[in-house]
Amino acid sequence: MEVPQFYIRGVLEGNRRILSQTLTLLESSLKKHKELSGKVLEGLLPHTGRSLRLGITGVPGAGKSTFIESLGLDLAEKGHRVAVLAVDPSSQKAGGSILGDKTRMQKLSFHENTFIRPSPSGDTLGGVAAKTRESMLICEAAGHDVILVETVGVGQSEISVAFMVDFFLVLMVAGTGDDLQGIKRGVLEAADAIVVNKADGKNFDGALQARKDLERAVQMTLPESRIWQTPVLACSSVDEKGTRTVWDTILAHQRLMKETRGFEDRRKKQALNWMWALVEEGLKLRLNQNSAVAGMIPHVSDQVSKNLLSPMAAAHKVLELF
Ligand SMILES: Nc1nc2c(ncn2[C@@H]2O[C@H](COP(=O)(O)OP(=O)(O)OP(=O)(O)O)[C@@H](O)[C@H]2O)c(=O)[nH]1
Ligand SMILES: [Mg+2]
């Protein structure tokens, strides 16, 4: 096993092979790997933060990967260094498809300015999200200035991604009428833009109609007082340059956020939320590992289930021991 400096230097030099190795190290659950990756991350931290972090969510098949390939190629051609990461809760079980099928981003994966990393595996969504967040920092240290995070919008994963990016994009497809297609309120509130994809060929008219309907629905749902009014756009990820209007919108958002200090505030808030999430996770872990607590749990659980002890009193007992 190498020393931290090996990884730190390699990443800072933008060495792809070492960047990959560092991400693999980060994903390992072995204790010694965790310690090492912790040191590597600490060493890289001063070199992070200088990228635009973009999250893309949408139902399976909405075209997230195609969109990312199209936008990513366009940006890479302009000289940006693009990294693509994924949070895929389904990859823990069988059949997670995000970035699994490499052919979907073949062009992007061969470009010299890009780096693509499939979803890390993990026991919990929290674990996968944590690794994605740290992977993002490592990619930034390697000089990537645009990070695209793909997540499938089926559960909580999109919310954890929304909390780690500067711009959160919800990709939709036309076809289900004028409602918000089952987008959860939390997701809608977190969205910085909603994009109706596949606005091409025979879908074109339908997509434009869906865009209008969604716009109305968004206006009715979200308060007008926000600094940034979530726009609803339409695009085609298979047309050349079809994602450009979306990118222009992202840049306009970034300009506004930087003018109003919203950019820093958002990142600060995310960092603090992240810290507390880690504290909570750590506390739970320690609680579970505490032998005194473990010893009393069966008895206390039994009493609570038999109504001999109130849940509140039981919780106090457990916490007092800790
Ligand atoms: N016509 C058209 N087809 C598209 C467009 N974007 C994606 N597709 C097609 O839609 C299908 C699904 O696209 P993907 O990019 O794999 O979708 P995804 O959202 O990444 O799917 P998962 O990763 O499985 O959740 C593919 O057959 C794409 O070629 C588009 O803008 N127009
Ligand atoms: Mg995909």
PDB file of N, CA, C and O in Angstrom, residues 170-224:
ATOM      1  N   VAL A 170     -33.738  18.755 -12.989  1.00  0.00           N
ATOM      2  CA  VAL A 170     -34.669  17.625 -13.078  1.00  0.00           C
ATOM      3  C   VAL A 170     -35.050  17.423 -14.537  1.00  0.00           C
ATOM      4  O   VAL A 170     -35.595  18.323 -15.179  1.00  0.00           O
ATOM      5  N   LEU A 171     -34.726  16.258 -15.045  1.00  0.00           N
ATOM      6  CA  LEU A 171     -34.992  15.945 -16.451  1.00  0.00           C
ATOM      7  C   LEU A 171     -36.311  15.187 -16.552  1.00  0.00           C
ATOM      8  O   LEU A 171     -36.543  14.243 -15.808  1.00  0.00           O
ATOM      9  N   MET A 172     -37.156  15.612 -17.481  1.00  0.00           N
ATOM     10  CA  MET A 172     -38.459  14.960 -17.630  1.00  0.00           C
ATOM     11  C   MET A 172     -38.706  14.596 -19.081  1.00  0.00           C
ATOM     12  O   MET A 172     -37.972  15.025 -19.964  1.00  0.00           O
ATOM     13  N   VAL A 173     -39.747  13.832 -19.317  1.00  0.00           N
ATOM     14  CA  VAL A 173     -40.167  13.572 -20.691  1.00  0.00           C
ATOM     15  C   VAL A 173     -41.657  13.873 -20.808  1.00  0.00           C
ATOM     16  O   VAL A 173     -42.391  13.789 -19.829  1.00  0.00           O
ATOM     17  N   ALA A 174     -42.072  14.235 -21.998  1.00  0.00           N
ATOM     18  CA  ALA A 174     -43.480  14.581 -22.217  1.00  0.00           C
ATOM     19  C   ALA A 174     -44.334  13.328 -22.164  1.00  0.00           C
ATOM     20  O   ALA A 174     -43.841  12.223 -22.339  1.00  0.00           O
ATOM     21  N   GLY A 175     -45.608  13.523 -21.901  1.00  0.00           N
ATOM     22  CA  GLY A 175     -46.487  12.383 -22.077  1.00  0.00           C
ATOM     23  C   GLY A 175     -47.476  12.083 -20.974  1.00  0.00           C
ATOM     24  O   GLY A 175     -48.383  11.297 -21.168  1.00  0.00           O
ATOM     25  N   THR A 176     -47.326  12.711 -19.839  1.00  0.00           N
ATOM     26  CA  THR A 176     -48.251  12.324 -18.777  1.00  0.00           C
ATOM     27  C   THR A 176     -49.150  13.477 -18.333  1.00  0.00           C
ATOM     28  O   THR A 176     -49.519  13.572 -17.184  1.00  0.00           O
ATOM     29  N   GLY A 177     -49.454  14.379 -19.264  1.00  0.00           N
ATOM     30  CA  GLY A 177     -50.423  15.406 -18.943  1.00  0.00           C
ATOM     31  C   GLY A 177     -49.815  16.609 -18.252  1.00  0.00           C
ATOM     32  O   GLY A 177     -48.611  16.836 -18.324  1.00  0.00           O
ATOM     33  N   ASP A 178     -50.658  17.360 -17.583  1.00  0.00           N
ATOM     34  CA  ASP A 178     -50.213  18.669 -17.114  1.00  0.00           C
ATOM     35  C   ASP A 178     -49.771  18.672 -15.655  1.00  0.00           C
ATOM     36  O   ASP A 178     -49.564  19.705 -15.064  1.00  0.00           O
ATOM     37  N   ASP A 179     -49.654  17.496 -15.065  1.00  0.00           N
ATOM     38  CA  ASP A 179     -49.246  17.471 -13.665  1.00  0.00           C
ATOM     39  C   ASP A 179     -47.728  17.506 -13.578  1.00  0.00           C
ATOM     40  O   ASP A 179     -47.023  17.603 -14.572  1.00  0.00           O
ATOM     41  N   LEU A 180     -47.207  17.416 -12.422  1.00  0.00           N
ATOM     42  CA  LEU A 180     -45.759  17.454 -12.264  1.00  0.00           C
ATOM     43  C   LEU A 180     -45.171  16.053 -12.298  1.00  0.00           C
ATOM     44  O   LEU A 180     -44.103  15.793 -11.764  1.00  0.00           O
ATOM     45  N   GLN A 181     -45.863  15.166 -12.952  1.00  0.00           N
ATOM     46  CA  GLN A 181     -45.357  13.808 -13.217  1.00  0.00           C
ATOM     47  C   GLN A 181     -44.787  13.149 -11.967  1.00  0.00           C
ATOM     48  O   GLN A 181     -43.734  12.526 -11.989  1.00  0.00           O
ATOM     49  N   GLY A 182     -45.502  13.349 -10.894  1.00  0.00           N
ATOM     50  CA  GLY A 182     -45.108  12.656  -9.672  1.00  0.00           C
ATOM     51  C   GLY A 182     -43.820  13.156  -9.041  1.00  0.00           C
ATOM     52  O   GLY A 182     -43.255  12.469  -8.204  1.00  0.00           O
ATOM     53  N   ILE A 183     -43.350  14.346  -9.450  1.00  0.00           N
ATOM     54  CA  ILE A 183     -42.157  14.868  -8.772  1.00  0.00           C
ATOM     55  C   ILE A 183     -42.560  15.179  -7.344  1.00  0.00           C
ATOM     56  O   ILE A 183     -43.570  15.840  -7.102  1.00  0.00           O
ATOM     57  N   LYS A 184     -41.765  14.725  -6.415  1.00  0.00           N
ATOM     58  CA  LYS A 184     -42.080  15.023  -5.026  1.00  0.00           C
ATOM     59  C   LYS A 184     -41.824  16.499  -4.750  1.00  0.00           C
ATOM     60  O   LYS A 184     -40.953  17.107  -5.350  1.00  0.00           O
ATOM     61  N   ARG A 185     -42.575  17.029  -3.818  1.00  0.00           N
ATOM     62  CA  ARG A 185     -42.459  18.446  -3.541  1.00  0.00           C
ATOM     63  C   ARG A 185     -41.032  18.854  -3.171  1.00  0.00           C
ATOM     64  O   ARG A 185     -40.520  19.876  -3.597  1.00  0.00           O
ATOM     65  N   GLY A 186     -40.398  18.009  -2.364  1.00  0.00           N
ATOM     66  CA  GLY A 186     -39.022  18.299  -1.950  1.00  0.00           C
ATOM     67  C   GLY A 186     -38.080  18.414  -3.136  1.00  0.00           C
ATOM     68  O   GLY A 186     -37.195  19.263  -3.161  1.00  0.00           O
ATOM     69  N   VAL A 187     -38.304  17.568  -4.129  1.00  0.00           N
ATOM     70  CA  VAL A 187     -37.449  17.578  -5.318  1.00  0.00           C
ATOM     71  C   VAL A 187     -37.709  18.844  -6.124  1.00  0.00           C
ATOM     72  O   VAL A 187     -36.794  19.521  -6.586  1.00  0.00           O
ATOM     73  N   LEU A 188     -38.991  19.172  -6.243  1.00  0.00           N
ATOM     74  CA  LEU A 188     -39.376  20.364  -6.996  1.00  0.00           C
ATOM     75  C   LEU A 188     -38.774  21.612  -6.346  1.00  0.00           C
ATOM     76  O   LEU A 188     -38.245  22.492  -7.022  1.00  0.00           O
ATOM     77  N   GLU A 189     -38.849  21.661  -5.043  1.00  0.00           N
ATOM     78  CA  GLU A 189     -38.303  22.824  -4.346  1.00  0.00           C
ATOM     79  C   GLU A 189     -36.789  22.921  -4.489  1.00  0.00           C
ATOM     80  O   GLU A 189     -36.222  24.002  -4.454  1.00  0.00           O
ATOM     81  N   ALA A 190     -36.167  21.760  -4.631  1.00  0.00           N
ATOM     82  CA  ALA A 190     -34.708  21.763  -4.769  1.00  0.00           C
ATOM     83  C   ALA A 190     -34.266  22.024  -6.206  1.00  0.00           C
ATOM     84  O   ALA A 190     -33.111  22.338  -6.453  1.00  0.00           O
ATOM     85  N   ALA A 191     -35.194  21.897  -7.157  1.00  0.00           N
ATOM     86  CA  ALA A 191     -34.817  22.009  -8.575  1.00  0.00           C
ATOM     87  C   ALA A 191     -34.431  23.436  -8.935  1.00  0.00           C
ATOM     88  O   ALA A 191     -35.135  24.382  -8.605  1.00  0.00           O
ATOM     89  N   ASP A 192     -33.308  23.581  -9.609  1.00  0.00           N
ATOM     90  CA  ASP A 192     -32.913  24.894 -10.126  1.00  0.00           C
ATOM     91  C   ASP A 192     -33.388  25.056 -11.565  1.00  0.00           C
ATOM     92  O   ASP A 192     -33.440  26.166 -12.080  1.00  0.00           O
ATOM     93  N   ALA A 193     -33.697  23.945 -12.208  1.00  0.00           N
ATOM     94  CA  ALA A 193     -34.334  23.988 -13.527  1.00  0.00           C
ATOM     95  C   ALA A 193     -35.016  22.656 -13.778  1.00  0.00           C
ATOM     96  O   ALA A 193     -34.581  21.623 -13.268  1.00  0.00           O
ATOM     97  N   ILE A 194     -36.104  22.731 -14.550  1.00  0.00           N
ATOM     98  CA  ILE A 194     -36.768  21.511 -15.003  1.00  0.00           C
ATOM     99  C   ILE A 194     -36.633  21.495 -16.520  1.00  0.00           C
ATOM    100  O   ILE A 194     -36.852  22.513 -17.175  1.00  0.00           O
ATOM    101  N   VAL A 195     -36.192  20.374 -17.052  1.00  0.00           N
ATOM    102  CA  VAL A 195     -35.944  20.307 -18.492  1.00  0.00           C
ATOM    103  C   VAL A 195     -36.732  19.151 -19.098  1.00  0.00           C
ATOM    104  O   VAL A 195     -36.609  18.010 -18.657  1.00  0.00           O
ATOM    105  N   VAL A 196     -37.564  19.472 -20.080  1.00  0.00           N
ATOM    106  CA  VAL A 196     -38.274  18.417 -20.815  1.00  0.00           C
ATOM    107  C   VAL A 196     -37.329  17.948 -21.919  1.00  0.00           C
ATOM    108  O   VAL A 196     -36.998  18.703 -22.836  1.00  0.00           O
ATOM    109  N   ASN A 197     -36.867  16.724 -21.792  1.00  0.00           N
ATOM    110  CA  ASN A 197     -35.904  16.182 -22.753  1.00  0.00           C
ATOM    111  C   ASN A 197     -36.643  15.537 -23.938  1.00  0.00           C
ATOM    112  O   ASN A 197     -37.863  15.402 -23.907  1.00  0.00           O
ATOM    113  N   LYS A 198     -35.911  15.149 -24.925  1.00  0.00           N
ATOM    114  CA  LYS A 198     -36.433  14.470 -26.120  1.00  0.00           C
ATOM    115  C   LYS A 198     -37.346  15.378 -26.933  1.00  0.00           C
ATOM    116  O   LYS A 198     -38.327  14.907 -27.527  1.00  0.00           O
ATOM    117  N   ALA A 199     -37.055  16.676 -26.933  1.00  0.00           N
ATOM    118  CA  ALA A 199     -37.828  17.604 -27.759  1.00  0.00           C
ATOM    119  C   ALA A 199     -37.280  17.544 -29.183  1.00  0.00           C
ATOM    120  O   ALA A 199     -36.555  18.437 -29.627  1.00  0.00           O
ATOM    121  N   ASP A 200     -37.571  16.459 -29.863  1.00  0.00           N
ATOM    122  CA  ASP A 200     -37.102  16.292 -31.241  1.00  0.00           C
ATOM    123  C   ASP A 200     -38.033  15.320 -31.971  1.00  0.00           C
ATOM    124  O   ASP A 200     -38.864  14.648 -31.344  1.00  0.00           O
ATOM    125  N   GLY A 201     -37.904  15.279 -33.278  1.00  0.00           N
ATOM    126  CA  GLY A 201     -38.685  14.352 -34.112  1.00  0.00           C
ATOM    127  C   GLY A 201     -40.171  14.396 -33.792  1.00  0.00           C
ATOM    128  O   GLY A 201     -40.749  15.468 -33.609  1.00  0.00           O
ATOM    129  N   LYS A 202     -40.753  13.220 -33.671  1.00  0.00           N
ATOM    130  CA  LYS A 202     -42.211  13.174 -33.446  1.00  0.00           C
ATOM    131  C   LYS A 202     -42.596  13.617 -32.034  1.00  0.00           C
ATOM    132  O   LYS A 202     -43.747  13.881 -31.755  1.00  0.00           O
ATOM    133  N   ASN A 203     -41.604  13.693 -31.164  1.00  0.00           N
ATOM    134  CA  ASN A 203     -41.899  14.139 -29.790  1.00  0.00           C
ATOM    135  C   ASN A 203     -41.891  15.655 -29.640  1.00  0.00           C
ATOM    136  O   ASN A 203     -42.211  16.176 -28.576  1.00  0.00           O
ATOM    137  N   PHE A 204     -41.471  16.347 -30.703  1.00  0.00           N
ATOM    138  CA  PHE A 204     -41.190  17.781 -30.562  1.00  0.00           C
ATOM    139  C   PHE A 204     -42.385  18.586 -30.031  1.00  0.00           C
ATOM    140  O   PHE A 204     -42.283  19.267 -29.014  1.00  0.00           O
ATOM    141  N   ASP A 205     -43.531  18.473 -30.718  1.00  0.00           N
ATOM    142  CA  ASP A 205     -44.698  19.266 -30.314  1.00  0.00           C
ATOM    143  C   ASP A 205     -45.149  18.911 -28.901  1.00  0.00           C
ATOM    144  O   ASP A 205     -45.472  19.777 -28.096  1.00  0.00           O
ATOM    145  N   GLY A 206     -45.149  17.612 -28.632  1.00  0.00           N
ATOM    146  CA  GLY A 206     -45.570  17.145 -27.309  1.00  0.00           C
ATOM    147  C   GLY A 206     -44.656  17.712 -26.226  1.00  0.00           C
ATOM    148  O   GLY A 206     -45.119  18.098 -25.143  1.00  0.00           O
ATOM    149  N   ALA A 207     -43.368  17.781 -26.520  1.00  0.00           N
ATOM    150  CA  ALA A 207     -42.415  18.288 -25.530  1.00  0.00           C
ATOM    151  C   ALA A 207     -42.654  19.767 -25.254  1.00  0.00           C
ATOM    152  O   ALA A 207     -42.616  20.209 -24.111  1.00  0.00           O
ATOM    153  N   LEU A 208     -42.938  20.518 -26.314  1.00  0.00           N
ATOM    154  CA  LEU A 208     -43.170  21.956 -26.110  1.00  0.00           C
ATOM    155  C   LEU A 208     -44.446  22.190 -25.309  1.00  0.00           C
ATOM    156  O   LEU A 208     -44.510  23.069 -24.444  1.00  0.00           O
ATOM    157  N   GLN A 209     -45.452  21.358 -25.591  1.00  0.00           N
ATOM    158  CA  GLN A 209     -46.706  21.467 -24.834  1.00  0.00           C
ATOM    159  C   GLN A 209     -46.446  21.117 -23.362  1.00  0.00           C
ATOM    160  O   GLN A 209     -46.896  21.819 -22.460  1.00  0.00           O
ATOM    161  N   ALA A 210     -45.701  20.058 -23.149  1.00  0.00           N
ATOM    162  CA  ALA A 210     -45.393  19.639 -21.770  1.00  0.00           C
ATOM    163  C   ALA A 210     -44.627  20.745 -21.044  1.00  0.00           C
ATOM    164  O   ALA A 210     -44.847  20.998 -19.862  1.00  0.00           O
ATOM    165  N   ARG A 211     -43.739  21.400 -21.775  1.00  0.00           N
ATOM    166  CA  ARG A 211     -42.970  22.489 -21.172  1.00  0.00           C
ATOM    167  C   ARG A 211     -43.913  23.589 -20.652  1.00  0.00           C
ATOM    168  O   ARG A 211     -43.795  24.055 -19.534  1.00  0.00           O
ATOM    169  N   LYS A 212     -44.890  23.944 -21.514  1.00  0.00           N
ATOM    170  CA  LYS A 212     -45.856  24.986 -21.129  1.00  0.00           C
ATOM    171  C   LYS A 212     -46.658  24.564 -19.899  1.00  0.00           C
ATOM    172  O   LYS A 212     -46.850  25.330 -18.966  1.00  0.00           O
ATOM    173  N   ASP A 213     -47.149  23.323 -19.954  1.00  0.00           N
ATOM    174  CA  ASP A 213     -47.973  22.824 -18.848  1.00  0.00           C
ATOM    175  C   ASP A 213     -47.178  22.803 -17.547  1.00  0.00           C
ATOM    176  O   ASP A 213     -47.680  23.198 -16.495  1.00  0.00           O
ATOM    177  N   LEU A 214     -45.948  22.341 -17.671  1.00  0.00           N
ATOM    178  CA  LEU A 214     -45.117  22.260 -16.471  1.00  0.00           C
ATOM    179  C   LEU A 214     -44.811  23.647 -15.917  1.00  0.00           C
ATOM    180  O   LEU A 214     -44.789  23.856 -14.708  1.00  0.00           O
ATOM    181  N   GLU A 215     -44.597  24.573 -16.821  1.00  0.00           N
ATOM    182  CA  GLU A 215     -44.298  25.934 -16.397  1.00  0.00           C
ATOM    183  C   GLU A 215     -45.442  26.478 -15.539  1.00  0.00           C
ATOM    184  O   GLU A 215     -45.225  27.066 -14.490  1.00  0.00           O
ATOM    185  N   ARG A 216     -46.645  26.222 -16.030  1.00  0.00           N
ATOM    186  CA  ARG A 216     -47.814  26.708 -15.285  1.00  0.00           C
ATOM    187  C   ARG A 216     -47.884  26.013 -13.915  1.00  0.00           C
ATOM    188  O   ARG A 216     -48.092  26.644 -12.895  1.00  0.00           O
ATOM    189  N   ALA A 217     -47.667  24.714 -13.930  1.00  0.00           N
ATOM    190  CA  ALA A 217     -47.737  23.953 -12.674  1.00  0.00           C
ATOM    191  C   ALA A 217     -46.670  24.432 -11.688  1.00  0.00           C
ATOM    192  O   ALA A 217     -46.928  24.564 -10.488  1.00  0.00           O
ATOM    193  N   VAL A 218     -45.485  24.731 -12.194  1.00  0.00           N
ATOM    194  CA  VAL A 218     -44.401  25.198 -11.326  1.00  0.00           C
ATOM    195  C   VAL A 218     -44.743  26.559 -10.750  1.00  0.00           C
ATOM    196  O   VAL A 218     -44.559  26.821  -9.558  1.00  0.00           O
ATOM    197  N   GLN A 219     -45.280  27.428 -11.610  1.00  0.00           N
ATOM    198  CA  GLN A 219     -45.647  28.768 -11.137  1.00  0.00           C
ATOM    199  C   GLN A 219     -46.682  28.705 -10.032  1.00  0.00           C
ATOM    200  O   GLN A 219     -46.658  29.506  -9.105  1.00  0.00           O
ATOM    201  N   MET A 220     -47.575  27.740 -10.148  1.00  0.00           N
ATOM    202  CA  MET A 220     -48.610  27.626  -9.113  1.00  0.00           C
ATOM    203  C   MET A 220     -48.075  27.016  -7.828  1.00  0.00           C
ATOM    204  O   MET A 220     -48.604  27.259  -6.758  1.00  0.00           O
ATOM    205  N   THR A 221     -47.034  26.226  -7.947  1.00  0.00           N
ATOM    206  CA  THR A 221     -46.547  25.493  -6.787  1.00  0.00           C
ATOM    207  C   THR A 221     -45.467  26.237  -6.008  1.00  0.00           C
ATOM    208  O   THR A 221     -45.459  26.229  -4.783  1.00  0.00           O
ATOM    209  N   LEU A 222     -44.545  26.855  -6.734  1.00  0.00           N
ATOM    210  CA  LEU A 222     -43.413  27.482  -6.042  1.00  0.00           C
ATOM    211  C   LEU A 222     -43.678  28.962  -5.788  1.00  0.00           C
ATOM    212  O   LEU A 222     -44.272  29.643  -6.621  1.00  0.00           O
ATOM    213  N   PRO A 223     -43.250  29.475  -4.653  1.00  0.00           N
ATOM    214  CA  PRO A 223     -43.464  30.889  -4.349  1.00  0.00           C
ATOM    215  C   PRO A 223     -42.700  31.795  -5.321  1.00  0.00           C
ATOM    216  O   PRO A 223     -41.627  31.436  -5.794  1.00  0.00           O
ATOM    217  N   GLU A 224     -43.272  32.969  -5.602  1.00  0.00           N
ATOM    218  CA  GLU A 224     -42.653  33.869  -6.562  1.00  0.00           C
ATOM    219  C   GLU A 224     -41.494  34.654  -5.985  1.00  0.00           C
ATOM    220  O   GLU A 224     -40.710  35.252  -6.705  1.00  0.00           O
TER     221      GLU A 224
END
